[in-house]
Amino acid sequence: MKKYLATEFNNLRSKQDLIILAIESSCDETAVSVVKNGREVLSNIISSQIDIHRRFGGVVPEIASRNHLMAISNLYEEALKQANISPKSIDAIAVTYGAGLMGALLVGVNFAKGLSYSLQKPLIAVNHVHGHIASNYITHKDLKPPFLCLMVSGGHTAILKVSDYTKFKMLGSTVDDAVGEAFDKVARVLSLPYPGGPEIDKLAKSGRNNIKFTVSNSLKSTLNFSFSGIKTAVINYVHNKTQKNEKFEKADIARSFEECVTDELTSKVTRAMEMTKLKKVVVAGGVGANSMLQEKLKAGAKKIGGEAYFPELKYCTDNAAMIGSIAYYYLRKGTGKAELDLTARPTIEL
Ligand code: KG4
Ligand code: ZN
């Protein structure tokens, strides 16, 4: 296949203002956004499928793909309209190519390739996790690397060192479940609707921290996490009570679980800050919306003379503005260059 996009990409690197049209479809949100110079969101359109998947208690991949397909074209039109620009003014097309659900990713990737070809604009392949980090660049206009990042989403839990916009190093990660997954499973056993994280967050506020849930001690000396033990402990607790016909308070379970998990995240992040001497920690991913995590991490960082940054709530969960933001830095640094043979990748390295 003819490699025509790379030349365009290289020509753009030194252009003063860059307008990027970004597409995100890795899970159950179809999103298109127009972002100027990595920080200024000209439009941010999201079509959430949460109500559809709630009926099934989680995301059904085939249904997600079909709904992305039905939504994407209109979202593109709407994103241009709200940004008040014509397709000609776009400098490059950015798209999440992984990690995520294969069928869901393919919808975004193929739409982006079609646009890139028809508009003759360079294509930028974006790693979804990098996008989540960049959601903070939109919210905190002066934020610059280096900093630590706590990545907490439905698929990832990790502490990263971000030494530059496109330089990431993993310092620790979960050895089993992602923290968002644990929130969702605990919510499910408590018969709360999908997605469970926000439901646990709400319910915990009226509960007491009176049940002793713990996380594994074996990772204590590392920056790694394990959440499958506490998830199973909560499930067993509920099943046990149900079998014995004993009453239990859902709010107390939510509160006790959330306290334990947020303590663990806070203590490992503050340790990483002390180890690396980095004073800023930036939170990324859906669980970053958790109110208890926000409180504890802000207090924990302050205690050691640091500061915790969170994205504005609407940029915590999946959106395309964050993809447009990181794509700008990819472009400036000369990475992420893609051609029309780009394909989706369900799993990718950091
Ligand atoms: O980053 P995200 O939107 O999608 C992935 O890339 O995975 O994260 C989704 C996760 C879900 O597990 C959801 O339950 C969780 O973020 N979440 C929360 C809250 N809001 C969303 N977890 C705890 N508290 C919240 N307020
Ligand atoms: Zn995400």
XYZ file of C-alpha atoms and ligand atoms in Angstrom:
377
model
C 0.000 0.000 0.000
C 1.267 3.452 -0.911
C 2.673 5.304 2.112
C 1.395 8.787 1.496
C 0.349 9.814 4.976
C 3.788 9.849 6.602
C 5.028 12.782 4.505
C 1.972 14.812 5.443
C 2.519 13.863 9.081
C 6.131 15.080 9.036
C 5.155 18.348 7.350
C 2.659 19.042 10.094
C 5.072 18.664 12.981
C 6.267 22.241 12.795
C 2.898 23.846 12.002
C 1.973 26.411 14.646
C -1.669 25.558 15.319
C -2.861 21.984 15.059
C -6.474 20.939 14.899
C -7.017 17.242 15.492
C -10.229 15.325 14.980
C -10.216 12.399 17.415
C -12.255 9.198 17.555
C -12.731 6.821 20.497
C -14.711 3.546 20.406
C -12.734 1.105 22.563
C -15.576 0.035 24.851
C -19.138 1.296 25.251
C -18.813 5.004 24.500
C -18.707 6.228 20.906
C -16.963 9.593 20.952
C -15.693 12.193 18.486
C -13.940 15.407 19.450
C -12.082 18.309 17.881
C -9.069 19.518 19.880
C -6.810 22.462 19.163
C -3.174 22.372 20.238
C -3.705 19.510 22.656
C -5.469 21.565 25.304
C -8.414 23.430 23.819
C -11.515 21.298 23.290
C -13.560 22.731 20.423
C -16.155 19.953 20.626
C -16.556 16.780 22.641
C -19.431 14.550 21.552
C -20.151 11.282 23.346
C -22.849 8.721 22.782
C -22.980 6.407 25.765
C -24.374 2.893 25.483
C -24.582 2.433 29.240
C -28.390 2.193 29.243
C -28.280 -0.542 26.602
C -25.656 -2.661 28.383
C -27.175 -2.125 31.843
C -29.875 -4.655 30.922
C -27.161 -7.310 30.598
C -25.172 -6.274 33.695
C -22.076 -5.457 31.625
C -20.796 -4.645 28.150
C -21.851 -7.125 25.426
C -19.108 -6.790 22.766
C -21.255 -7.491 19.682
C -23.926 -5.044 20.774
C -21.256 -2.429 21.474
C -19.804 -2.766 17.949
C -23.200 -2.502 16.308
C -24.094 0.621 18.257
C -20.741 2.264 17.500
C -21.425 1.644 13.847
C -24.853 3.235 14.026
C -23.658 6.285 15.957
C -20.264 7.232 14.575
C -21.177 9.019 11.394
C -23.654 11.376 13.086
C -21.215 12.063 15.909
C -18.582 13.079 13.375
C -20.995 15.571 11.766
C -22.013 16.890 15.172
C -18.398 17.276 16.343
C -17.563 19.399 13.288
C -20.721 21.435 13.711
C -20.124 22.202 17.367
C -16.492 23.052 16.709
C -17.715 25.274 13.912
C -15.123 24.028 11.433
C -15.191 22.402 8.027
C -13.429 19.070 7.346
C -10.771 21.031 5.412
C -9.588 22.757 8.609
C -8.684 19.449 10.254
C -4.917 18.847 10.296
C -4.944 15.184 11.333
C -7.247 12.328 12.333
C -6.501 10.520 15.614
C -8.046 7.244 16.669
C -7.807 4.816 19.582
C -6.426 1.585 18.093
C -6.036 -0.298 21.421
C -6.465 -1.542 24.028
C -10.142 -2.446 24.100
C -12.780 -4.682 22.563
C -11.683 -5.800 19.097
C -15.009 -5.270 17.305
C -15.609 -1.949 19.040
C -12.123 -0.634 18.221
C -12.454 -1.686 14.588
C -15.426 0.618 14.074
C -13.424 3.679 15.143
C -10.262 2.587 13.332
C -12.052 1.932 10.048
C -14.032 5.145 10.208
C -10.808 7.067 10.883
C -9.053 5.352 7.963
C -11.940 6.236 5.659
C -11.783 9.869 6.740
C -8.031 9.994 6.453
C -8.214 8.641 2.907
C -11.067 10.803 1.723
C -9.763 14.016 3.300
C -6.095 13.122 2.619
C -5.149 13.883 6.219
C -2.527 12.060 8.292
C -3.660 9.320 10.639
C -2.474 9.036 14.253
C -2.854 5.739 16.148
C -3.428 6.361 19.847
C -2.973 4.081 22.854
C -6.119 4.453 24.993
C -4.138 4.515 28.258
C -2.013 7.441 27.051
C -5.286 9.208 26.238
C -6.527 8.846 29.807
C -3.340 10.505 31.088
C -3.861 13.403 28.665
C -7.361 14.062 30.030
C -5.436 15.961 32.717
C -3.797 18.269 30.154
C -7.278 19.436 29.166
C -8.312 20.096 32.756
C -5.032 21.533 34.094
C -3.776 23.869 31.388
C -0.302 24.329 32.920
C 0.322 20.691 33.810
C 3.521 19.326 32.259
C 5.528 16.128 32.761
C 7.438 14.848 34.686
C 4.905 13.404 37.106
C 3.598 10.140 38.481
C 0.377 8.745 37.145
C -2.116 6.536 38.925
C -4.006 4.790 36.141
C -7.279 3.386 37.473
C -9.822 2.222 34.902
C -12.012 -0.759 34.150
C -9.097 -2.488 32.426
C -5.970 -1.075 34.074
C -4.519 -0.352 37.478
C -0.955 0.906 37.489
C 1.490 3.472 38.765
C 3.497 5.014 35.935
C 6.326 7.455 35.698
C 5.575 9.973 32.954
C 8.927 11.608 32.242
C 7.772 13.330 29.057
C 4.548 13.589 27.027
C 5.327 10.342 25.218
C 7.671 8.637 27.693
C 6.054 6.261 30.140
C 7.541 3.743 32.564
C 5.538 1.215 34.539
C 6.515 1.215 38.231
C 3.794 -1.150 39.405
C 0.543 -2.672 38.251
C -2.195 -5.055 39.281
C -1.266 -8.709 39.268
C -4.909 -9.723 38.748
C -8.086 -7.609 38.548
C -8.195 -3.949 37.630
C -9.670 -1.812 40.389
C -12.643 -0.739 38.220
C -13.396 -4.399 37.595
C -13.449 -5.025 41.367
C -15.851 -2.085 41.847
C -18.127 -3.448 39.114
C -18.136 -7.021 40.480
C -18.794 -5.896 44.049
C -21.656 -3.746 42.782
C -23.066 -6.692 40.882
C -23.147 -8.960 43.967
C -24.955 -6.115 45.769
C -27.476 -6.030 42.859
C -26.523 -2.472 41.927
C -26.831 -1.424 38.266
C -23.953 -1.378 35.778
C -21.504 0.383 35.831
C -21.001 -0.324 39.501
C -18.267 2.164 40.410
C -20.445 5.276 40.621
C -23.142 3.287 42.473
C -20.679 2.084 45.129
C -19.364 5.642 45.404
C -22.885 6.964 46.158
C -23.926 4.142 48.471
C -20.695 4.220 50.496
C -21.453 7.754 51.642
C -24.295 6.499 53.849
C -22.459 3.382 55.063
C -20.127 2.582 57.986
C -16.599 1.259 57.729
C -17.362 -1.666 60.043
C -16.449 -4.804 58.042
C -12.827 -5.883 57.948
C -11.894 -6.356 54.299
C -8.183 -6.494 53.475
C -5.915 -6.634 50.447
C -3.155 -9.209 50.060
C -0.103 -8.657 52.249
C 2.270 -10.406 49.870
C 2.715 -7.354 47.621
C 3.303 -4.983 50.538
C 6.902 -4.201 49.680
C 6.158 -3.551 45.980
C 4.176 -1.005 43.976
C 1.993 -3.785 42.590
C -1.657 -4.285 43.440
C -4.024 -7.212 43.864
C -7.775 -6.730 44.009
C -9.147 -10.182 43.263
C -8.811 -11.233 46.939
C -10.931 -8.402 48.299
C -13.438 -8.829 45.479
C -13.850 -12.522 46.372
C -14.016 -11.683 50.093
C -16.940 -9.313 49.477
C -18.722 -11.858 47.269
C -18.225 -14.594 49.901
C -19.427 -12.262 52.644
C -22.674 -11.563 50.783
C -23.250 -15.212 49.825
C -22.589 -16.327 53.393
C -25.063 -13.861 54.858
C -27.658 -14.755 52.232
C -27.322 -18.514 52.829
C -27.699 -18.041 56.593
C -30.647 -15.742 56.009
C -28.833 -13.018 57.942
C -29.373 -9.336 57.282
C -26.588 -7.173 55.909
C -26.276 -3.497 55.089
C -25.274 -2.910 51.461
C -24.065 0.575 52.321
C -21.698 -0.769 55.009
C -20.243 -3.270 52.546
C -19.781 -0.543 49.911
C -18.140 1.769 52.453
C -15.844 -0.893 53.956
C -14.776 -2.102 50.500
C -14.165 1.414 49.199
C -12.190 2.456 52.297
C -9.873 -0.544 51.946
C -9.292 -0.123 48.208
C -8.717 3.637 48.346
C -6.331 3.261 51.329
C -4.308 0.775 49.311
C -4.169 3.014 46.230
C -3.238 6.069 48.315
C -0.531 4.353 50.315
C 1.201 2.916 47.221
C 1.017 6.206 45.353
C 2.495 8.213 48.222
C 5.247 5.601 48.563
C 5.989 5.925 44.826
C 6.124 9.717 45.222
C 8.666 9.386 47.991
C 10.707 6.826 46.056
C 10.837 8.857 42.846
C 10.909 12.298 44.523
C 8.169 13.327 42.100
C 5.795 15.730 43.823
C 2.926 15.592 41.346
C 0.575 12.658 40.915
C -1.916 12.705 38.111
C -4.905 10.361 38.228
C -6.319 8.871 35.040
C -9.204 6.541 34.187
C -12.819 6.072 35.271
C -12.116 5.213 38.925
C -10.498 8.659 39.164
C -14.086 9.899 39.478
C -14.351 8.199 42.880
C -14.949 10.807 45.568
C -13.206 8.946 48.395
C -10.138 8.323 46.254
C -10.025 12.018 45.381
C -10.198 13.059 49.045
C -7.631 10.553 50.302
C -5.142 11.041 47.509
C -5.275 14.844 47.737
C -4.698 14.636 51.518
C -2.014 11.934 51.186
C -0.051 13.861 48.575
C -0.325 17.110 50.533
C 0.997 15.416 53.669
C 4.284 14.695 51.909
C 4.473 18.121 50.260
C 3.024 17.015 46.927
C -0.137 17.536 44.933
C -2.723 15.247 43.325
C -4.416 16.170 40.051
C -7.681 14.711 38.773
C -9.345 15.243 35.407
C -12.632 17.112 35.342
C -15.362 14.516 35.922
C -16.523 14.392 32.282
C -12.967 13.571 31.141
C -12.414 10.793 33.755
C -14.356 8.192 31.792
C -13.901 7.407 28.088
C -14.030 10.385 25.712
C -12.355 11.449 22.465
C -11.014 14.808 23.688
C -8.293 12.986 25.642
C -7.376 11.090 22.444
C -7.095 14.391 20.536
C -4.961 15.834 23.324
C -2.344 13.073 23.423
C -2.338 12.818 19.608
C -1.126 16.437 19.516
C 1.909 15.504 21.629
C 2.500 12.336 19.576
C 2.548 14.532 16.474
C 4.931 17.094 17.945
C 7.267 14.271 19.047
C 6.902 12.387 15.759
C 5.272 9.233 17.114
C 1.946 7.507 16.431
C 2.255 7.879 12.676
C -0.127 5.398 10.995
C -1.008 4.313 7.479
C -4.116 2.761 5.972
C -2.976 -0.710 7.044
C -3.574 0.272 10.690
C -5.597 -2.322 12.564
C -7.149 -2.534 16.018
C -5.270 -4.213 18.866
C -7.239 -5.597 21.847
C -4.094 -5.532 23.994
C -1.063 -3.282 23.621
C 2.017 -2.492 25.627
C 2.260 0.774 27.511
O -11.726 4.589 32.094
P -13.061 3.981 31.972
O -14.231 4.839 31.595
O -13.070 2.800 30.946
C -11.958 1.960 30.763
O -11.064 2.340 29.964
O -11.946 0.905 31.449
O -13.349 3.284 33.386
C -14.521 2.604 33.664
C -14.474 2.129 35.116
C -15.670 1.228 35.457
O -15.169 0.085 36.114
C -16.497 2.100 36.397
O -17.243 1.359 37.339
C -15.425 2.934 37.073
O -14.543 3.264 36.011
N -15.937 4.170 37.694
C -15.889 4.390 39.032
C -16.533 5.642 39.251
N -16.939 6.134 38.041
C -16.557 5.212 37.102
N -15.359 3.656 40.028
C -15.472 4.154 41.289
N -16.086 5.330 41.580
C -16.616 6.095 40.605
N -17.216 7.261 40.916
Zn -10.873 4.083 29.315
